[in-house]
PDB file of C-alpha atoms in Angstrom:
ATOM      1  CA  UNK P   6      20.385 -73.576 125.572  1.00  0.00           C
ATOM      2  CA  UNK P   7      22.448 -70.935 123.900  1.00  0.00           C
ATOM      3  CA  UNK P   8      24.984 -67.962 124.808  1.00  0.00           C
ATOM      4  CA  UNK P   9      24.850 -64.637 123.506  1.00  0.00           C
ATOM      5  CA  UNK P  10      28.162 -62.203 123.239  1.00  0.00           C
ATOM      6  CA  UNK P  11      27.550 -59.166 123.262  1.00  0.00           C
ATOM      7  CA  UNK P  12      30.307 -56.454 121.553  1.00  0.00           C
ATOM      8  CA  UNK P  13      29.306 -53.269 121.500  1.00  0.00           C
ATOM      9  CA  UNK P  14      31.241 -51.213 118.727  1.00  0.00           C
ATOM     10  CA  UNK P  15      29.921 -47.766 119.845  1.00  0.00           C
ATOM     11  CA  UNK P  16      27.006 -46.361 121.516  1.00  0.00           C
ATOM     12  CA  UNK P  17      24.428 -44.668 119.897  1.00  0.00           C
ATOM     13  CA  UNK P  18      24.321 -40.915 118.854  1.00  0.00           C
ATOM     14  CA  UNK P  19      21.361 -40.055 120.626  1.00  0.00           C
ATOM     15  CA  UNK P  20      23.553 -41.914 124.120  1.00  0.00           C
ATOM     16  CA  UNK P  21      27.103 -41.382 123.263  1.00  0.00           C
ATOM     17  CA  UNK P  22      28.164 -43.022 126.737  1.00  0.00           C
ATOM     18  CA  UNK P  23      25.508 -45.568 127.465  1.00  0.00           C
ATOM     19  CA  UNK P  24      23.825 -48.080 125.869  1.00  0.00           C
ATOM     20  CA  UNK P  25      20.486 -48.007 124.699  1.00  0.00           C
ATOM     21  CA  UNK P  26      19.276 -51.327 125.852  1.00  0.00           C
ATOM     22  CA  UNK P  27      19.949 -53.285 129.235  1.00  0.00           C
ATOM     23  CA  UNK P  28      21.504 -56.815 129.060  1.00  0.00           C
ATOM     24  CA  UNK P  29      18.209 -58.163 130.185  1.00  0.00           C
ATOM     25  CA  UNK P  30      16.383 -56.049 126.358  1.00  0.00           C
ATOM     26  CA  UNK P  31      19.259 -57.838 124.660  1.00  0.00           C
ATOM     27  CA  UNK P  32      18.870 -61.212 126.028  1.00  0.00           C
ATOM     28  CA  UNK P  33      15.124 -61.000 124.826  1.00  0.00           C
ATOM     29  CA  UNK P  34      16.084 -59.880 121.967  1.00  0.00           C
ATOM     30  CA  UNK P  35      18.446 -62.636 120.796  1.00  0.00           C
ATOM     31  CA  UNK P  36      15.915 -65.660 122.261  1.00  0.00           C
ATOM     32  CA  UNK P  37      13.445 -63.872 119.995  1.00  0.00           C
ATOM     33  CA  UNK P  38      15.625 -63.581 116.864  1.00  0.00           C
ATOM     34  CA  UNK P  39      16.465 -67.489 117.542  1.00  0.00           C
ATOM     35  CA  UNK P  40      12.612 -68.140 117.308  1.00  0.00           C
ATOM     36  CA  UNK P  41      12.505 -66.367 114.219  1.00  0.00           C
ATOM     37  CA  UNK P  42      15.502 -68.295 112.407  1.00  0.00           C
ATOM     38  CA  UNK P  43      13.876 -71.229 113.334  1.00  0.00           C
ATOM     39  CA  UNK P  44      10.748 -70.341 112.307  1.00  0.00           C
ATOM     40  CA  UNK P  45      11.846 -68.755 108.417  1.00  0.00           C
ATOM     41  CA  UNK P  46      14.464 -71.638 107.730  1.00  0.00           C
ATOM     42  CA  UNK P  47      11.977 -74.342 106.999  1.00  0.00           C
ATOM     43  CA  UNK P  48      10.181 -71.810 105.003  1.00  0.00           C
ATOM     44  CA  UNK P  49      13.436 -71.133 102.928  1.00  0.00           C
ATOM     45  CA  UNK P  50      15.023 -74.651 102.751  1.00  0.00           C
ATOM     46  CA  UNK P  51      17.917 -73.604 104.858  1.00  0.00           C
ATOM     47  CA  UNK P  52      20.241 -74.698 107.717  1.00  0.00           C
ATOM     48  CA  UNK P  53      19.451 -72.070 110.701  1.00  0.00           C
ATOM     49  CA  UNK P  54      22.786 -71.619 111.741  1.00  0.00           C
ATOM     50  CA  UNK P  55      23.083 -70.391 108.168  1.00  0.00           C
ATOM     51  CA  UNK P  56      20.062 -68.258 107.501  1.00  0.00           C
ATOM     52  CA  UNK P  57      20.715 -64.454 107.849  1.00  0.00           C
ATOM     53  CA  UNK P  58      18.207 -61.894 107.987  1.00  0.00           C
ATOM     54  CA  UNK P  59      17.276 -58.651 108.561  1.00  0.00           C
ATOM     55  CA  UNK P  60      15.036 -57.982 111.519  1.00  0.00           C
ATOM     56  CA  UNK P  61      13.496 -54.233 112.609  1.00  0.00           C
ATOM     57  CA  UNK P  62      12.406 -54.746 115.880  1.00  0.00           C
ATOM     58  CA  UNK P  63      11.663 -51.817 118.258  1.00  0.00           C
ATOM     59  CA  UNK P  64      11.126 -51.658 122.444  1.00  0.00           C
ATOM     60  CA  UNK P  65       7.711 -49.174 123.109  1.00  0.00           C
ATOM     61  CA  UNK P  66       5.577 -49.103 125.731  1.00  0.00           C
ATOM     62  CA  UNK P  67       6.339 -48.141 129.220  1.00  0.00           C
ATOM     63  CA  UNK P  68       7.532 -51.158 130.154  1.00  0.00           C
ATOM     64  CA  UNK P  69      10.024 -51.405 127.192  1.00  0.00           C
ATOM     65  CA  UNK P  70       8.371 -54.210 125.525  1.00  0.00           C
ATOM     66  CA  UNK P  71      10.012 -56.030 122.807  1.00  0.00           C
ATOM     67  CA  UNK P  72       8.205 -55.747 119.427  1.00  0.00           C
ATOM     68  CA  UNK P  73       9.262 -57.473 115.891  1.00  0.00           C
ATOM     69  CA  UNK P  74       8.435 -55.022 113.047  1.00  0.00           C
ATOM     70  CA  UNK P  75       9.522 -57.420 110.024  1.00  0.00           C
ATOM     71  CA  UNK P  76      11.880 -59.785 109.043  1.00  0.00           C
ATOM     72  CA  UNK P  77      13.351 -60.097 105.617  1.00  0.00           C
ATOM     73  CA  UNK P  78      16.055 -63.000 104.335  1.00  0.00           C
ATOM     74  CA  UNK P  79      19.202 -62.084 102.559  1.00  0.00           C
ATOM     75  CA  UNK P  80      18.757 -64.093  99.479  1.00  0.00           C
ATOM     76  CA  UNK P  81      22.665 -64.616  97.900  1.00  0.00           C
ATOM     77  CA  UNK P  82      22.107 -64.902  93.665  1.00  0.00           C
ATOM     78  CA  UNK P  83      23.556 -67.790  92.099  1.00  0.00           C
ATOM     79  CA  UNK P  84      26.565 -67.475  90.337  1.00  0.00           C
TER      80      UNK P  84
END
């Protein structure tokens, strides 16, 4: 079980006074971002509540569906 928060800085450009995604897109979105941690961190010897990376998803079809385009880690160099 989880929670998501959701702050919204600003609204797009192209919808300057509505959001671009429904709670329910966003909701999907962040159970499917949670698979993905858990899926990379093995993969990358880390703690998933630590791993951070960069995800490009996009919502097409009529229905809106929820696509994952690629994920990439941000890899910190050592010191």
């Amino acid at each position: 079980s989880y929670s998501i928060q959701v702050v919204r800085l600003r609204y797009s450009s192209l919808s300057p006074t509505a959001s671009l995604m429904t709670a329910k897109e966003i909701e999907a979105l962040g159970k499917s971002a949670l698979q993905v941690v858990y899926h990379f961190a093995p993969l990358y010897k880390a703690d998933p509540e630590l791993l951070a990376l960069d995800m490009e998803f996009k919502l097409a079809t009529p229905d809106r569906a929820l696509f994952i385009k690629q994920v990439r880690p941000y890899v910190q160099n050592a010191p």
